[in-house]
Short mmCIF file of C-alpha atoms in Angstrom, two decimals:
data_model
loop_
_atom_site.label_atom_id
_atom_site.label_comp_id
_atom_site.label_asym_id
_atom_site.label_seq_id
_atom_site.Cartn_x
_atom_site.Cartn_y
_atom_site.Cartn_z
CA MET A 1 2.35 -3.11 -8.05
CA GLU A 2 0.58 0.24 -7.69
CA ASN A 3 1.83 2.48 -4.89
CA ALA A 4 -0.37 4.49 -2.52
CA ILE A 5 2.52 6.51 -1.11
CA GLU A 6 5.96 7.35 -2.42
CA VAL A 7 8.62 9.04 -0.34
CA VAL A 8 11.56 10.52 -2.23
CA GLY A 9 14.77 11.83 -0.62
CA LEU A 10 13.18 12.75 2.70
CA VAL A 11 15.42 14.58 5.14
CA THR A 12 14.24 15.98 8.44
CA HIS A 13 15.81 17.53 11.51
CA TYR A 14 14.85 18.13 15.12
CA GLY A 15 17.02 21.19 15.80
CA ASP A 16 20.48 20.35 14.46
CA ARG A 17 19.99 16.62 14.73
CA GLU A 18 19.24 14.83 11.48
CA ILE A 19 16.44 12.33 12.17
CA LEU A 20 15.55 11.03 8.71
CA LYS A 21 18.56 10.80 6.40
CA ASN A 22 17.56 11.05 2.75
CA ILE A 23 15.09 8.20 2.80
CA SER A 24 13.13 6.93 -0.19
CA LEU A 25 10.45 4.27 -0.03
CA SER A 26 7.18 3.10 -1.56
CA ILE A 27 4.05 1.87 0.17
CA PRO A 28 1.97 -0.47 -2.01
CA LYS A 29 -1.77 0.09 -2.46
CA GLY A 30 -4.21 -2.32 -0.79
CA LYS A 31 -1.53 -4.03 1.29
CA THR A 32 -0.41 -3.93 4.90
CA THR A 33 2.98 -2.29 5.17
CA VAL A 34 4.80 -2.45 8.47
CA ILE A 35 7.39 0.19 9.26
CA LEU A 36 9.66 -1.27 11.87
CA GLY A 37 12.81 -0.46 13.70
CA GLY A 38 14.17 0.00 17.19
CA SER A 39 13.18 2.82 19.51
CA GLY A 40 14.42 6.18 18.26
CA CYS A 41 15.07 5.00 14.69
CA GLY A 42 12.73 7.65 13.26
CA LYS A 43 9.66 5.53 12.47
CA SER A 44 7.13 7.68 14.37
CA THR A 45 8.70 10.78 12.84
CA LEU A 46 8.27 9.25 9.39
CA LEU A 47 4.62 8.49 10.20
CA ARG A 48 4.01 12.12 11.23
CA HIS A 49 5.43 13.19 7.88
CA LEU A 50 3.23 10.76 5.97
CA ILE A 51 0.10 12.29 7.47
CA GLY A 52 1.39 15.81 6.92
CA LEU A 53 1.81 16.77 10.59
CA LEU A 54 5.48 17.64 10.06
CA LYS A 55 7.20 19.39 7.17
CA PRO A 56 10.54 17.90 6.10
CA THR A 57 13.77 19.80 5.55
CA ARG A 58 13.94 18.31 2.03
CA GLY A 59 12.27 15.68 -0.09
CA SER A 60 8.76 14.87 -1.20
CA ILE A 61 5.88 12.62 -0.19
CA LEU A 62 3.56 11.68 -3.03
CA ILE A 63 0.07 10.51 -2.19
CA ASN A 64 -1.94 9.49 -5.26
CA GLY A 65 0.78 11.26 -7.23
CA ARG A 66 0.49 14.62 -5.40
CA ASP A 67 3.26 15.99 -3.19
CA ILE A 68 1.81 16.75 0.25
CA THR A 69 4.95 18.51 1.48
CA VAL A 70 4.20 21.56 -0.67
CA MET A 71 0.46 21.70 -0.03
CA LYS A 72 -1.30 24.50 1.78
CA GLU A 73 -3.09 23.50 4.99
CA SER A 74 -6.51 23.68 3.25
CA GLU A 75 -5.36 21.30 0.47
CA LEU A 76 -3.76 19.02 3.04
CA ASN A 77 -7.02 18.84 5.00
CA GLU A 78 -8.78 17.57 1.87
CA VAL A 79 -6.14 14.83 1.47
CA ARG A 80 -6.37 13.98 5.19
CA LYS A 81 -10.08 13.14 4.77
CA LYS A 82 -8.86 10.05 2.93
CA PHE A 83 -6.68 9.09 5.93
CA GLY A 84 -7.59 7.34 9.13
CA MET A 85 -5.18 7.37 12.04
CA LEU A 86 -5.00 5.33 15.21
CA PHE A 87 -2.74 7.14 17.65
CA GLN A 88 -0.74 5.27 20.28
CA GLY A 89 -3.03 6.21 23.15
CA ALA A 90 -6.15 6.06 20.89
CA ALA A 91 -6.57 9.85 21.52
CA LEU A 92 -10.30 9.65 22.23
CA LEU A 93 -12.00 12.73 23.61
CA ASN A 94 -12.79 11.85 27.22
CA SER A 95 -15.76 14.21 27.50
CA LEU A 96 -17.59 12.52 24.62
CA SER A 97 -19.24 9.09 24.52
CA ILE A 98 -17.67 6.46 22.28
CA ALA A 99 -20.48 6.96 19.73
CA ASP A 100 -19.92 10.73 19.70
CA ASN A 101 -16.16 10.21 19.31
CA VAL A 102 -16.81 8.08 16.20
CA ALA A 103 -19.45 10.48 14.86
CA LEU A 104 -17.27 13.58 15.29
CA PRO A 105 -15.29 13.41 12.00
CA VAL A 106 -18.46 12.60 10.04
CA LYS A 107 -20.30 15.58 11.54
CA GLU A 108 -17.28 17.81 10.88
CA HIS A 109 -16.73 16.84 7.26
CA THR A 110 -20.08 15.84 5.73
CA ARG A 111 -23.64 17.09 5.51
CA LEU A 112 -25.18 13.72 6.30
CA GLU A 113 -28.31 13.63 8.45
CA ASP A 114 -27.82 12.75 12.09
CA SER A 115 -30.01 9.64 11.67
CA THR A 116 -27.69 8.36 8.91
CA ILE A 117 -24.61 9.15 11.00
CA GLN A 118 -25.98 7.19 13.96
CA ILE A 119 -26.41 4.09 11.76
CA MET A 120 -22.86 4.55 10.41
CA VAL A 121 -21.53 4.79 13.97
CA ARG A 122 -23.30 1.59 15.01
CA MET A 123 -21.87 -0.16 11.92
CA LYS A 124 -18.32 0.96 12.77
CA LEU A 125 -18.66 -0.05 16.40
CA ASP A 126 -19.94 -3.45 15.34
CA LEU A 127 -17.02 -3.79 12.93
CA VAL A 128 -14.54 -3.41 15.82
CA GLY A 129 -16.54 -5.61 18.20
CA LEU A 130 -17.95 -2.78 20.32
CA SER A 131 -21.66 -3.12 19.58
CA GLY A 132 -23.63 -1.79 22.51
CA PHE A 133 -20.77 0.32 23.90
CA GLY A 134 -21.66 3.55 22.09
CA GLY A 135 -23.00 5.19 25.25
CA PHE A 136 -19.86 4.41 27.25
CA PHE A 137 -17.18 7.02 27.90
CA PRO A 138 -13.47 6.34 27.21
CA SER A 139 -12.68 6.12 30.93
CA GLN A 140 -15.09 3.18 31.21
CA LEU A 141 -13.24 1.09 28.59
CA SER A 142 -10.20 -1.20 28.87
CA GLY A 143 -7.00 -0.42 26.94
CA GLY A 144 -7.90 -2.86 24.16
CA MET A 145 -11.43 -1.49 23.87
CA LYS A 146 -10.10 2.06 23.65
CA LYS A 147 -7.87 1.02 20.77
CA ARG A 148 -10.85 -0.59 19.04
CA ALA A 149 -12.89 2.56 19.57
CA GLY A 150 -9.95 4.52 18.13
CA ILE A 151 -10.03 2.27 15.05
CA ALA A 152 -13.80 2.83 14.70
CA ARG A 153 -13.15 6.57 14.73
CA ALA A 154 -10.26 6.22 12.28
CA MET A 155 -12.68 4.31 10.01
CA ALA A 156 -15.45 6.90 10.35
CA LEU A 157 -14.90 8.52 6.96
CA ASP A 158 -14.11 5.25 5.13
CA PRO A 159 -10.48 6.18 4.53
CA GLU A 160 -8.38 4.91 1.65
CA ILE A 161 -5.30 4.70 3.85
CA ILE A 162 -5.26 3.93 7.57
CA PHE A 163 -2.22 4.49 9.78
CA PHE A 164 -1.59 2.69 13.05
CA ASP A 165 1.04 3.96 15.47
CA GLU A 166 2.16 1.10 17.74
CA PRO A 167 -1.30 -0.52 17.88
CA SER A 168 -0.24 -3.30 20.25
CA ALA A 169 1.64 -1.10 22.72
CA GLY A 170 0.48 -1.78 26.27
CA LEU A 171 -1.87 -4.61 25.33
CA ASP A 172 -1.79 -8.23 26.52
CA PRO A 173 -0.89 -10.81 23.82
CA VAL A 174 -4.47 -12.03 23.34
CA THR A 175 -5.90 -8.53 22.92
CA ALA A 176 -2.99 -7.60 20.64
CA ALA A 177 -3.66 -10.67 18.46
CA GLY A 178 -7.34 -9.68 18.23
CA LEU A 179 -6.29 -6.25 17.03
CA ASP A 180 -4.00 -7.81 14.41
CA GLU A 181 -6.91 -9.89 13.13
CA LEU A 182 -9.02 -6.76 12.85
CA ILE A 183 -6.27 -5.07 10.79
CA LEU A 184 -6.24 -8.05 8.40
CA LYS A 185 -10.03 -7.89 8.10
CA LEU A 186 -9.87 -4.21 7.10
CA ARG A 187 -7.33 -5.00 4.40
CA ASP A 188 -9.24 -7.97 3.00
CA VAL A 189 -12.76 -6.56 2.98
CA PHE A 190 -12.22 -2.88 2.35
CA LYS A 191 -9.03 -3.27 0.26
CA MET A 192 -7.54 -0.49 2.35
CA THR A 193 -3.91 0.51 2.32
CA ILE A 194 -2.70 -0.06 5.86
CA VAL A 195 0.48 1.37 7.35
CA VAL A 196 1.51 0.07 10.76
CA VAL A 197 4.41 1.41 12.78
CA THR A 198 5.51 -1.17 15.29
CA HIS A 199 8.42 -3.05 16.76
CA GLU A 200 6.30 -6.00 17.95
CA LEU A 201 7.72 -9.05 16.19
CA MET A 202 4.60 -11.19 16.65
CA SER A 203 2.45 -8.52 15.00
CA ILE A 204 4.88 -8.09 12.12
CA PHE A 205 4.79 -11.80 11.32
CA MET A 206 1.00 -11.88 11.50
CA ILE A 207 -0.01 -8.81 9.51
CA ALA A 208 2.79 -7.65 7.22
CA ASP A 209 2.59 -8.03 3.44
CA TYR A 210 5.43 -5.62 2.99
CA VAL A 211 8.09 -4.42 5.44
CA ILE A 212 10.20 -1.28 5.63
CA MET A 213 12.91 -1.25 8.25
CA LEU A 214 14.55 1.89 9.54
CA ASP A 215 17.76 2.10 11.46
CA ALA A 216 19.24 5.36 12.74
CA GLY A 217 17.14 7.38 10.31
CA SER A 218 17.91 5.34 7.17
CA VAL A 219 15.98 2.65 5.33
CA ILE A 220 17.98 -0.56 5.67
CA PHE A 221 15.35 -2.88 4.20
CA SER A 222 12.21 -2.83 2.12
CA GLY A 223 10.56 -5.94 0.78
CA THR A 224 8.23 -8.79 1.62
CA LEU A 225 8.09 -10.56 4.95
CA GLU A 226 9.77 -13.62 3.41
CA GLU A 227 12.62 -11.45 2.10
CA LEU A 228 13.00 -9.90 5.56
CA LYS A 229 13.26 -13.31 7.22
CA ALA A 230 15.86 -14.39 4.64
CA SER A 231 17.93 -11.22 4.99
CA GLY A 232 21.53 -11.57 6.14
CA HIS A 233 21.79 -7.90 7.20
CA PRO A 234 23.31 -7.88 10.68
CA ARG A 235 20.94 -5.19 12.06
CA ILE A 236 17.91 -7.10 10.76
CA LYS A 237 19.19 -10.34 12.22
CA MET A 238 19.74 -8.61 15.58
CA PHE A 239 16.22 -7.28 15.50
CA LEU A 240 14.58 -10.55 14.53
CA ASP A 241 16.70 -12.54 17.00
CA ARG A 242 16.06 -9.94 19.75
CA GLN A 243 19.77 -9.43 20.40
CA ALA A 244 20.87 -6.59 22.65
CA GLU A 245 23.10 -3.89 21.24
CA ASN A 246 26.77 -3.83 22.29
CA GLU A 247 27.98 -0.58 23.76
CA ASN A 248 31.38 0.29 22.38
CA TYR A 249 32.56 3.15 24.56
CA ASN A 250 36.24 3.46 25.13
CA PRO A 251 37.26 4.92 28.51
CA GLU A 252 38.32 8.27 27.02
CA ASP A 253 34.99 8.77 25.25
CA TYR A 254 33.13 7.78 28.39
CA LEU A 255 35.07 10.33 30.47
CA LYS A 256 34.26 13.03 27.89
CA ILE A 257 30.56 12.16 28.02
CA ILE A 258 30.15 12.22 31.80
CA ALA A 259 32.52 15.16 32.29
CA GLY A 260 30.42 17.10 29.78
CA GLU A 261 33.28 18.02 27.46
CA MET B 1 -23.41 9.33 -8.66
CA LYS B 2 -26.29 9.40 -11.12
CA LEU B 3 -29.78 8.73 -9.85
CA GLU B 4 -32.88 8.14 -11.92
CA ILE B 5 -36.36 7.23 -10.76
CA THR B 6 -38.12 5.08 -13.32
CA ASP B 7 -41.21 2.98 -13.63
CA CYS B 8 -40.52 -0.68 -14.20
CA LYS B 9 -43.76 -2.40 -15.22
CA GLY B 10 -45.65 -0.13 -12.83
CA ILE B 11 -43.11 -0.49 -10.03
CA LYS B 12 -41.01 2.43 -8.83
CA MET B 13 -37.32 1.86 -9.28
CA ILE B 14 -34.29 3.92 -8.31
CA ALA B 15 -31.56 3.30 -10.89
CA LEU B 16 -28.18 4.20 -9.41
CA SER B 17 -24.81 4.49 -11.09
CA GLY B 18 -21.35 5.70 -10.15
CA GLU B 19 -20.12 6.26 -6.62
CA VAL B 20 -22.44 6.36 -3.62
CA ASP B 21 -20.36 8.12 -0.99
CA MET B 22 -20.48 10.69 1.82
CA TYR B 23 -20.98 13.46 -0.72
CA THR B 24 -23.70 11.82 -2.82
CA SER B 25 -25.62 9.86 -0.15
CA PRO B 26 -27.65 12.91 0.98
CA GLU B 27 -29.21 13.16 -2.52
CA LEU B 28 -30.01 9.44 -2.51
CA ARG B 29 -31.55 9.76 0.96
CA GLU B 30 -33.73 12.68 -0.08
CA GLU B 31 -35.09 10.92 -3.18
CA MET B 32 -35.63 7.61 -1.41
CA MET B 33 -37.29 9.20 1.62
CA ASN B 34 -39.64 11.15 -0.70
CA LEU B 35 -40.82 7.83 -2.15
CA ILE B 36 -41.11 6.28 1.30
CA ARG B 37 -43.13 9.24 2.63
CA ARG B 38 -45.58 8.45 -0.19
CA ARG B 39 -45.65 4.85 1.14
CA THR B 40 -44.23 3.48 -2.11
CA SER B 41 -44.11 -0.33 -2.17
CA PRO B 42 -42.49 -2.29 -3.55
CA LEU B 43 -39.48 -0.09 -4.22
CA PHE B 44 -36.73 -1.51 -6.42
CA VAL B 45 -33.16 -0.20 -6.41
CA ASP B 46 -31.02 -1.11 -9.42
CA PHE B 47 -27.37 -1.33 -8.35
CA SER B 48 -25.96 -2.61 -11.62
CA GLY B 49 -24.21 0.68 -12.48
CA VAL B 50 -22.80 1.32 -9.00
CA SER B 51 -19.01 1.28 -8.92
CA TYR B 52 -18.52 2.10 -5.23
CA ILE B 53 -20.56 2.40 -2.07
CA ASP B 54 -19.29 3.55 1.30
CA SER B 55 -20.75 3.22 4.79
CA SER B 56 -22.90 6.34 4.35
CA GLY B 57 -24.55 4.70 1.34
CA ILE B 58 -25.14 1.45 3.21
CA ALA B 59 -26.50 3.43 6.20
CA THR B 60 -28.86 5.31 3.87
CA PHE B 61 -30.35 2.00 2.68
CA VAL B 62 -30.68 0.80 6.28
CA GLU B 63 -32.64 3.98 7.01
CA GLY B 64 -34.75 3.41 3.91
CA LEU B 65 -35.49 -0.18 4.89
CA LYS B 66 -36.49 0.95 8.39
CA GLY B 67 -38.85 3.51 6.88
CA ILE B 68 -40.41 1.12 4.37
CA MET B 69 -40.89 -1.62 6.98
CA SER B 70 -42.94 0.82 9.09
CA TYR B 71 -45.82 0.33 6.63
CA ASN B 72 -44.97 -3.28 5.74
CA GLY B 73 -43.59 -2.19 2.39
CA LYS B 74 -40.91 -4.00 0.39
CA LEU B 75 -37.46 -2.73 -0.59
CA LYS B 76 -35.72 -4.91 -3.17
CA LEU B 77 -32.09 -4.44 -4.18
CA VAL B 78 -31.28 -5.63 -7.68
CA GLY B 79 -28.11 -6.43 -9.66
CA ILE B 80 -25.55 -5.80 -6.92
CA PRO B 81 -22.01 -6.14 -8.34
CA ASP B 82 -19.77 -8.69 -6.55
CA ARG B 83 -17.44 -6.12 -5.07
CA ILE B 84 -20.36 -4.29 -3.47
CA MET B 85 -22.04 -7.52 -2.40
CA GLU B 86 -18.86 -8.29 -0.44
CA ILE B 87 -19.42 -5.16 1.64
CA PHE B 88 -23.07 -6.05 2.27
CA ASN B 89 -21.97 -9.55 3.31
CA PHE B 90 -19.29 -8.21 5.60
CA SER B 91 -21.73 -5.81 7.25
CA LYS B 92 -24.04 -8.83 7.80
CA LEU B 93 -26.69 -6.97 5.80
CA ASP B 94 -27.02 -9.55 3.04
CA ARG B 95 -29.58 -11.33 5.22
CA VAL B 96 -31.38 -8.12 6.14
CA PHE B 97 -32.08 -6.82 2.64
CA GLU B 98 -33.99 -8.64 -0.09
CA MET B 99 -31.51 -8.99 -2.94
CA TYR B 100 -32.01 -10.24 -6.49
CA GLY B 101 -29.65 -10.90 -9.37
CA SER B 102 -31.89 -9.24 -11.95
CA ILE B 103 -35.01 -7.12 -12.28
CA ASP B 104 -36.87 -10.18 -13.62
CA ASP B 105 -35.96 -12.16 -10.49
CA ALA B 106 -37.24 -9.30 -8.33
CA LEU B 107 -40.47 -9.13 -10.36
CA ASN B 108 -40.93 -12.90 -10.11
CA SER B 109 -40.58 -12.66 -6.33
CA LEU B 110 -43.71 -10.48 -6.31
CA ASN B 111 -45.71 -13.22 -8.04
CA SER B 112 -44.48 -16.05 -5.87
CA PHE B 113 -46.80 -15.21 -2.95
#
């Protein structure tokens, strides 16, 4: 299986706190890979590294065989043209119409005629089920529609790899399922490499070809969805069975914590 | 992308090969629009050497079709590889464009009316 991304020995810190602890993983080309884990496990931090927004303390991230952690900003910008990214809140520009939001990256990075760009924008909006909404502004759209508009913008430059950060967050189950179907469509038709960060179990079961699970900054699983379901790892079982975590404070530790010692 | 304008039994044909993407589509647009400004019809486009087309390439053909239809001209796409046909199908454009498996099929279509 050919890999689109390879992470080798990645270590990162926020201040003194180690967030990613020497992690290595591979993301297969043309598949949907879900990065999952509980809140605070480091999955969004990993995503920010994959798109080159953060520099690690150590380690490398190979995209098409080239290490993006040592690239200059100008080189990184060239690589980023092959990426699409749907941010958690869709991150649309509120002062621009939906069509102008989708057109923006194309205008920024190509010398295509405006008439061509307008057709491309209508194609992308149709792809995400927003035909006819190009003249609307983000404030006039529902949460699910904003996410779809965000996907249309992420698709604007026909990326090779598209990243989704918690795509279902804040959406009702029906809208979230519609978004999952759209992700599958992108994989099947455009053969895109899709990376989804989520902790939504329903989504994972619907879209994942390949799963990477993080726990406290380490990779505790990588493999297929079937292998994940069959795993006997206690943390994975807790996650899949939605079990709450036990708090194991002893009274002395608790006193130290609240007394600030 | 490599682009060549040829005459195929008296019919203008754009023979494309390689990748039609955001960087090469402007050249395709310029050449195609030049032919359309001269009210060329029918215009054949040979896709058999195309290895990749992105949305800018598809949009360029939509623009071309719009232009050619303004004078009731005909745009005929020929020899589209399966992988690229899938994208046309997905974009629901397979029913918008006239498509033919071979140049002979496209030529025969001219005689069938």
